Amino acid sequence: MALLIDGKKIAQDMVGEIKAESEKLGIKPGLVVILVGEDPASAVYVRNKEKDCEKAGFYHKTYRLAASTTQDELLLVIKDIEKDCNVHGLIVQLPLPKHINEEIIINAIPENKDADCFNPSNVGRLMTKKKGDSPLLIAPCTPAGIVELLDRYNISIAGKNVAIVGRSNIVGKPMALMMLNRDATVTICHSKTKNLGEVLKQADIVITAVGVAKLIKKEMLKDNCVVIDVGMNRLKTGELVGDVDFEDVKCKVYAITPVPGGVGPMTRAMLLKNTLMMAKRQKGCE
Ligand code: NDP
């Protein structure tokens, strides 16, 4: 049986560390979440973020806006939050209703309060980071959470063949950059990749962010590789599963993240960490 990478436990540890650091510095980081409309999955994510803020001792506020909110009204709310010095981090929960242009909204999130690291200026910093540069203040939450998990389990990245399945702006692409910045040899796969299994078989670390339940089977993986499963797929039975067929692969791999309890809690912990980092910068603690 593979080593189970316990994201839930590491995330809990991180929340405790973030709380202790804020208290030691005498700062109260503030996170604002904007939720537009009534997407049920988004409502659950937002409630979890509120709970995390409570645990970490953060100031927090959620704007629950009607689905009919216009783009201009949303932009005005963001402008107000930009001026609020109790708020160090802001996220706009995606997806937004169809009549609102996500790109315009993401561009409007102030760079210095961009808790999810979605703003193109912050993504650009990740892109242009060179070896020897000082670490970035913030990084996209899901990929940053994965790097944190690997580090805390002493799974080395440098020199490894890393295959990433999925090329979204929020997971696959930034993940590839972060792995490259850590000296991995990176392959990015997507829906047009031919012979996915042949590609994955070369990888020491496989990271999947696809959204297809149980896509990855044991015959697609190298013996003793590390598997990080970002996928969150709801089966008709109600069960939440990843992109990897956990039962099928668990005896072949060295380590694997479960779904739930792997990457998901780490994404939320990194949101708090980004907010703390921005609070420290805004208060002049670093
Ligand atoms: P997207 O839908 O934006 O991207 C999915 C990617 O998977 C695309 O690049 C697509 O390729 C690729 N893909 C689709 N089918 C296949 C296939 N059969 N073989 C290979 N590649 C394929 O998804 P996200 O990145 O936003 O999310 C991916 C999953 O991760 C979802 O289940 C989501 O719920 C979950 N997620 C979990 C998070 C967490 O914290 N745990 C955070 C964010 C997402 P192409 O580009 O060619 O279309």
Tab-separated table of C-alpha atoms and ligand atoms in Angstrom:
chain	number	residue	atom	x	y	z
A	1	MET	CA	0.000	0.000	0.000
A	2	ALA	CA	1.256	3.436	-0.950
A	3	LEU	CA	2.157	6.217	1.428
A	4	LEU	CA	-0.975	8.341	1.854
A	5	ILE	CA	-0.174	12.033	1.535
A	6	ASP	CA	-2.408	13.589	4.169
A	7	GLY	CA	-3.302	17.045	2.873
A	8	LYS	CA	-5.939	17.504	5.553
A	9	LYS	CA	-3.397	17.100	8.361
A	10	ILE	CA	-0.757	19.307	6.698
A	11	ALA	CA	-3.372	21.996	6.001
A	12	GLN	CA	-4.454	21.925	9.670
A	13	ASP	CA	-0.816	22.310	10.726
A	14	MET	CA	-0.443	25.237	8.334
A	15	VAL	CA	-3.529	27.024	9.648
A	16	GLY	CA	-2.049	26.735	13.171
A	17	GLU	CA	1.319	28.053	11.947
A	18	ILE	CA	-0.334	30.968	10.106
A	19	LYS	CA	-2.348	31.907	13.216
A	20	ALA	CA	0.770	31.740	15.412
A	21	GLU	CA	2.786	33.878	12.988
A	22	SER	CA	0.058	36.552	12.724
A	23	GLU	CA	-0.229	36.710	16.519
A	24	LYS	CA	3.533	36.934	16.935
A	25	LEU	CA	3.683	39.825	14.456
A	26	GLY	CA	0.623	41.492	16.012
A	27	ILE	CA	-1.265	41.639	12.722
A	28	LYS	CA	-4.776	40.549	11.783
A	29	PRO	CA	-4.803	39.513	8.120
A	30	GLY	CA	-8.094	40.219	6.372
A	31	LEU	CA	-9.636	38.167	3.556
A	32	VAL	CA	-12.697	39.142	1.541
A	33	VAL	CA	-14.584	36.709	-0.672
A	34	ILE	CA	-17.054	37.844	-3.313
A	35	LEU	CA	-19.688	35.336	-4.339
A	36	VAL	CA	-22.022	36.271	-7.194
A	37	GLY	CA	-25.103	34.119	-7.677
A	38	GLU	CA	-26.147	30.842	-6.095
A	39	ASP	CA	-23.868	28.155	-7.541
A	40	PRO	CA	-24.223	25.420	-4.853
A	41	ALA	CA	-20.608	24.165	-5.128
A	42	SER	CA	-19.284	27.735	-4.853
A	43	ALA	CA	-21.481	28.335	-1.788
A	44	VAL	CA	-19.859	25.320	-0.070
A	45	TYR	CA	-16.333	26.483	-0.990
A	46	VAL	CA	-17.075	29.948	0.372
A	47	ARG	CA	-18.438	28.603	3.668
A	48	ASN	CA	-15.285	26.493	4.075
A	49	LYS	CA	-13.120	29.558	3.459
A	50	GLU	CA	-15.057	31.429	6.165
A	51	LYS	CA	-14.427	28.565	8.605
A	52	ASP	CA	-10.712	28.577	7.746
A	53	CYS	CA	-10.511	32.318	8.411
A	54	GLU	CA	-12.157	31.811	11.807
A	55	LYS	CA	-9.637	29.099	12.710
A	56	ALA	CA	-6.704	31.257	11.638
A	57	GLY	CA	-8.003	34.308	13.533
A	58	PHE	CA	-8.339	36.378	10.335
A	59	TYR	CA	-10.704	39.286	9.775
A	60	HIS	CA	-13.048	38.107	7.036
A	61	LYS	CA	-16.093	39.237	5.118
A	62	THR	CA	-18.144	37.640	2.351
A	63	TYR	CA	-20.080	39.689	-0.176
A	64	ARG	CA	-22.995	37.530	-1.336
A	65	LEU	CA	-24.223	39.329	-4.430
A	66	ALA	CA	-27.330	38.522	-6.473
A	67	ALA	CA	-26.887	36.645	-9.756
A	68	SER	CA	-28.309	39.747	-11.485
A	69	THR	CA	-25.369	41.917	-10.296
A	70	THR	CA	-23.912	43.749	-13.295
A	71	GLN	CA	-20.251	43.756	-14.227
A	72	ASP	CA	-20.011	47.471	-13.396
A	73	GLU	CA	-21.570	46.929	-9.970
A	74	LEU	CA	-19.074	44.157	-9.265
A	75	LEU	CA	-16.184	46.367	-10.382
A	76	LEU	CA	-17.366	49.060	-7.944
A	77	VAL	CA	-17.405	46.558	-5.056
A	78	ILE	CA	-13.833	45.550	-5.932
A	79	LYS	CA	-12.779	49.236	-6.002
A	80	ASP	CA	-14.205	49.732	-2.491
A	81	ILE	CA	-12.378	46.676	-1.179
A	82	GLU	CA	-9.148	47.946	-2.744
A	83	LYS	CA	-9.349	51.012	-0.479
A	84	ASP	CA	-10.130	49.055	2.721
A	85	CYS	CA	-6.917	48.773	4.735
A	86	ASN	CA	-8.340	45.956	6.905
A	87	VAL	CA	-8.428	43.757	3.812
A	88	HIS	CA	-5.175	42.240	2.570
A	89	GLY	CA	-6.554	39.488	0.356
A	90	LEU	CA	-9.501	39.341	-2.027
A	91	ILE	CA	-10.942	36.517	-4.046
A	92	VAL	CA	-13.807	36.483	-6.483
A	93	GLN	CA	-15.315	33.016	-6.458
A	94	LEU	CA	-15.467	31.545	-9.967
A	95	PRO	CA	-17.430	30.734	-12.053
A	96	LEU	CA	-19.220	34.062	-12.445
A	97	PRO	CA	-22.648	34.388	-14.082
A	98	LYS	CA	-22.379	34.337	-17.878
A	99	HIS	CA	-23.105	38.073	-18.355
A	100	ILE	CA	-19.929	38.997	-16.438
A	101	ASN	CA	-16.569	38.825	-18.205
A	102	GLU	CA	-14.259	36.829	-15.901
A	103	GLU	CA	-11.130	38.183	-17.544
A	104	ILE	CA	-12.132	41.803	-16.864
A	105	ILE	CA	-12.903	40.976	-13.237
A	106	ILE	CA	-9.651	39.054	-12.692
A	107	ASN	CA	-7.726	41.991	-14.179
A	108	ALA	CA	-9.495	44.346	-11.752
A	109	ILE	CA	-8.362	42.469	-8.633
A	110	PRO	CA	-5.616	44.655	-7.174
A	111	GLU	CA	-2.239	42.961	-7.578
A	112	ASN	CA	-1.341	43.463	-3.918
A	113	LYS	CA	-4.620	41.860	-2.693
A	114	ASP	CA	-4.785	39.037	-5.244
A	115	ALA	CA	-5.104	36.129	-2.762
A	116	ASP	CA	-5.614	33.485	-5.469
A	117	CYS	CA	-2.747	34.827	-7.623
A	118	PHE	CA	-4.982	35.029	-10.719
A	119	ASN	CA	-4.099	38.565	-11.832
A	120	PRO	CA	-1.920	38.392	-14.981
A	121	SER	CA	0.763	40.592	-13.353
A	122	ASN	CA	1.227	38.060	-10.571
A	123	VAL	CA	1.109	35.138	-13.019
A	124	GLY	CA	3.728	36.997	-15.088
A	125	ARG	CA	6.062	37.124	-12.088
A	126	LEU	CA	5.823	33.350	-11.850
A	127	MET	CA	6.586	33.101	-15.566
A	128	THR	CA	9.644	35.365	-15.512
A	129	LYS	CA	11.119	34.096	-12.229
A	130	LYS	CA	14.770	33.182	-12.680
A	131	LYS	CA	17.001	30.852	-10.740
A	132	GLY	CA	18.474	32.696	-7.768
A	133	ASP	CA	15.636	35.273	-7.581
A	134	SER	CA	14.092	35.698	-4.148
A	135	PRO	CA	10.968	33.570	-3.589
A	136	LEU	CA	7.700	34.991	-4.899
A	137	LEU	CA	5.482	36.643	-2.295
A	138	ILE	CA	2.412	34.715	-3.479
A	139	ALA	CA	1.739	31.815	-5.837
A	140	PRO	CA	-1.444	30.243	-7.257
A	141	CYS	CA	-3.048	28.329	-4.391
A	142	THR	CA	-3.532	24.817	-5.787
A	143	PRO	CA	-0.065	24.398	-7.345
A	144	ALA	CA	1.552	26.100	-4.345
A	145	GLY	CA	-0.273	23.673	-2.050
A	146	ILE	CA	1.074	20.740	-4.065
A	147	VAL	CA	4.673	21.988	-3.798
A	148	GLU	CA	4.154	22.448	-0.045
A	149	LEU	CA	2.851	18.858	0.268
A	150	LEU	CA	5.820	17.418	-1.637
A	151	ASP	CA	8.265	19.456	0.467
A	152	ARG	CA	6.676	18.451	3.758
A	153	TYR	CA	6.817	14.771	2.735
A	154	ASN	CA	10.478	15.200	1.684
A	155	ILE	CA	9.678	14.189	-1.886
A	156	SER	CA	12.357	15.851	-3.969
A	157	ILE	CA	11.436	17.642	-7.188
A	158	ALA	CA	14.765	18.671	-8.731
A	159	GLY	CA	15.808	16.428	-11.617
A	160	LYS	CA	12.548	14.460	-11.574
A	161	ASN	CA	10.388	13.796	-14.616
A	162	VAL	CA	7.076	15.448	-13.781
A	163	ALA	CA	4.002	14.895	-15.962
A	164	ILE	CA	1.041	17.210	-15.495
A	165	VAL	CA	-2.322	16.243	-16.976
A	166	GLY	CA	-4.404	19.368	-17.622
A	167	ARG	CA	-3.404	22.826	-18.864
A	168	SER	CA	-5.853	25.199	-17.170
A	169	ASN	CA	-4.767	28.667	-16.085
A	170	ILE	CA	-5.518	27.903	-12.440
A	171	VAL	CA	-3.818	24.509	-12.088
A	172	GLY	CA	-1.979	22.899	-15.012
A	173	LYS	CA	-0.052	25.852	-16.437
A	174	PRO	CA	1.113	27.455	-13.168
A	175	MET	CA	1.938	23.976	-11.840
A	176	ALA	CA	4.230	23.413	-14.806
A	177	LEU	CA	6.023	26.726	-14.175
A	178	MET	CA	6.446	25.991	-10.481
A	179	MET	CA	7.877	22.539	-11.186
A	180	LEU	CA	10.221	24.036	-13.781
A	181	ASN	CA	11.305	26.655	-11.228
A	182	ARG	CA	12.152	23.742	-8.915
A	183	ASP	CA	14.357	22.118	-11.587
A	184	ALA	CA	12.020	19.332	-12.691
A	185	THR	CA	11.789	18.164	-16.298
A	186	VAL	CA	8.171	18.887	-17.118
A	187	THR	CA	5.689	17.428	-19.602
A	188	ILE	CA	2.201	18.916	-19.916
A	189	CYS	CA	-0.578	16.639	-21.200
A	190	HIS	CA	-4.106	17.554	-22.301
A	191	SER	CA	-7.085	16.195	-24.194
A	192	LYS	CA	-5.155	16.052	-27.482
A	193	THR	CA	-2.160	14.184	-26.029
A	194	LYS	CA	-1.600	10.911	-27.881
A	195	ASN	CA	-0.883	7.784	-25.816
A	196	LEU	CA	-1.308	9.434	-22.427
A	197	GLY	CA	-0.248	6.230	-20.673
A	198	GLU	CA	3.058	6.084	-22.569
A	199	VAL	CA	3.839	9.662	-21.533
A	200	LEU	CA	2.877	9.130	-17.897
A	201	LYS	CA	4.964	5.950	-17.695
A	202	GLN	CA	8.111	8.118	-17.974
A	203	ALA	CA	7.122	10.253	-14.991
A	204	ASP	CA	8.458	10.092	-11.433
A	205	ILE	CA	5.713	12.469	-10.320
A	206	VAL	CA	2.268	12.573	-11.982
A	207	ILE	CA	-0.055	15.489	-11.247
A	208	THR	CA	-3.607	15.246	-12.604
A	209	ALA	CA	-6.021	18.186	-12.931
A	210	VAL	CA	-8.523	16.940	-15.462
A	211	GLY	CA	-12.030	16.519	-14.081
A	212	VAL	CA	-12.594	12.972	-15.420
A	213	ALA	CA	-13.324	10.389	-12.732
A	214	LYS	CA	-10.823	7.505	-12.464
A	215	LEU	CA	-9.135	8.316	-15.792
A	216	ILE	CA	-5.692	7.205	-14.628
A	217	LYS	CA	-5.147	3.447	-14.194
A	218	LYS	CA	-2.170	1.484	-12.921
A	219	GLU	CA	-0.953	0.401	-16.358
A	220	MET	CA	-0.398	4.095	-17.202
A	221	LEU	CA	2.037	4.637	-14.315
A	222	LYS	CA	5.659	3.791	-13.576
A	223	ASP	CA	6.342	1.616	-10.515
A	224	ASN	CA	6.842	3.639	-7.328
A	225	CYS	CA	5.945	7.001	-8.806
A	226	VAL	CA	4.286	9.760	-6.775
A	227	VAL	CA	0.712	10.664	-7.730
A	228	ILE	CA	-0.945	13.977	-6.909
A	229	ASP	CA	-4.644	13.972	-7.747
A	230	VAL	CA	-6.228	17.425	-8.042
A	231	GLY	CA	-9.444	16.221	-9.695
A	232	MET	CA	-12.735	16.468	-7.842
A	233	ASN	CA	-15.442	14.481	-9.553
A	234	ARG	CA	-18.870	13.739	-8.122
A	235	LEU	CA	-20.192	10.289	-9.120
A	236	LYS	CA	-23.920	9.622	-9.565
A	237	THR	CA	-23.780	7.819	-6.211
A	238	GLY	CA	-22.743	11.117	-4.599
A	239	GLU	CA	-19.198	9.877	-3.924
A	240	LEU	CA	-16.380	12.376	-4.513
A	241	VAL	CA	-13.455	10.836	-6.456
A	242	GLY	CA	-10.310	12.039	-8.167
A	243	ASP	CA	-8.948	11.695	-11.701
A	244	VAL	CA	-6.950	8.677	-10.546
A	245	ASP	CA	-8.462	5.253	-9.919
A	246	PHE	CA	-7.185	5.124	-6.340
A	247	GLU	CA	-8.043	1.478	-5.609
A	248	ASP	CA	-6.436	0.352	-8.874
A	249	VAL	CA	-3.138	2.237	-8.464
A	250	LYS	CA	-2.584	2.220	-4.692
A	251	CYS	CA	-0.348	-0.869	-4.663
A	252	LYS	CA	1.808	0.305	-7.565
A	253	VAL	CA	2.746	3.832	-6.510
A	254	TYR	CA	5.114	5.077	-3.809
A	255	ALA	CA	2.804	7.844	-2.577
A	256	ILE	CA	-0.600	9.268	-3.465
A	257	THR	CA	-2.977	12.012	-2.370
A	258	PRO	CA	-6.511	10.871	-1.511
A	259	VAL	CA	-9.674	12.580	-2.766
A	260	PRO	CA	-11.068	14.073	-0.616
A	261	GLY	CA	-8.409	15.015	1.933
A	262	GLY	CA	-5.426	15.575	-0.361
A	263	VAL	CA	-4.989	18.681	-2.478
A	264	GLY	CA	-8.318	20.398	-1.647
A	265	PRO	CA	-7.517	21.398	1.961
A	266	MET	CA	-4.052	22.561	0.862
A	267	THR	CA	-5.566	24.947	-1.707
A	268	ARG	CA	-7.509	26.609	1.112
A	269	ALA	CA	-4.499	26.734	3.428
A	270	MET	CA	-2.454	28.450	0.711
A	271	LEU	CA	-5.166	31.089	0.361
A	272	LEU	CA	-4.613	31.962	4.017
A	273	LYS	CA	-0.850	31.884	3.540
A	274	ASN	CA	-1.037	34.255	0.551
A	275	THR	CA	-3.243	36.605	2.593
A	276	LEU	CA	-0.769	36.545	5.488
A	277	MET	CA	2.132	37.259	3.130
A	278	MET	CA	0.277	40.237	1.620
A	279	ALA	CA	-0.720	41.507	5.095
A	280	LYS	CA	2.943	41.356	6.145
A	281	ARG	CA	3.981	43.292	3.037
A	282	GLN	CA	1.227	45.898	3.491
A	283	LYS	CA	2.098	46.357	7.188
A	284	GLY	CA	5.779	46.640	6.403
A	285	CYS	CA	6.758	43.450	8.263
A	286	GLU	CA	8.993	42.408	5.364
B	1	NDP	P1	-10.301	22.564	-16.729
B	1	NDP	O1	-11.580	21.972	-17.182
B	1	NDP	O2	-10.068	24.021	-16.887
B	1	NDP	O3	-9.088	21.786	-17.438
B	1	NDP	C1	-9.097	20.408	-17.608
B	1	NDP	C2	-7.894	19.984	-18.389
B	1	NDP	O4	-7.917	18.583	-18.546
B	1	NDP	C3	-7.820	20.592	-19.787
B	1	NDP	O5	-6.515	21.070	-20.044
B	1	NDP	C4	-8.170	19.418	-20.713
B	1	NDP	O6	-7.500	19.452	-21.953
B	1	NDP	C5	-7.650	18.255	-19.914
B	1	NDP	N1	-8.325	17.011	-20.250
B	1	NDP	C6	-9.669	16.795	-20.341
B	1	NDP	N2	-9.909	15.510	-20.667
B	1	NDP	C7	-8.714	14.913	-20.796
B	1	NDP	C8	-8.301	13.590	-21.118
B	1	NDP	N3	-9.193	12.621	-21.359
B	1	NDP	N4	-6.988	13.318	-21.146
B	1	NDP	C9	-6.081	14.270	-20.875
B	1	NDP	N5	-6.400	15.547	-20.557
B	1	NDP	C10	-7.707	15.863	-20.530
B	1	NDP	O7	-10.166	22.107	-15.231
B	1	NDP	P2	-9.426	22.714	-13.916
B	1	NDP	O8	-7.949	22.748	-14.096
B	1	NDP	O9	-10.122	23.931	-13.503
B	1	NDP	O10	-9.810	21.556	-12.882
B	1	NDP	C11	-9.446	20.222	-13.107
B	1	NDP	C12	-9.996	19.361	-11.987
B	1	NDP	O11	-9.390	19.768	-10.776
B	1	NDP	C13	-11.495	19.472	-11.747
B	1	NDP	O12	-11.993	18.220	-11.301
B	1	NDP	C14	-11.605	20.487	-10.614
B	1	NDP	O13	-12.788	20.321	-9.850
B	1	NDP	C15	-10.372	20.135	-9.827
B	1	NDP	N6	-9.834	21.234	-9.026
B	1	NDP	C16	-9.523	20.957	-7.743
B	1	NDP	C17	-8.943	21.917	-6.952
B	1	NDP	C18	-8.582	21.548	-5.561
B	1	NDP	O14	-8.260	22.416	-4.780
B	1	NDP	N7	-8.553	20.264	-5.206
B	1	NDP	C19	-8.684	23.268	-7.429
B	1	NDP	C20	-8.993	23.447	-8.835
B	1	NDP	C21	-9.550	22.462	-9.598
B	1	NDP	P3	-7.785	20.595	-23.079
B	1	NDP	O15	-7.041	21.807	-22.591
B	1	NDP	O16	-7.204	20.023	-24.310
B	1	NDP	O17	-9.261	20.796	-23.107
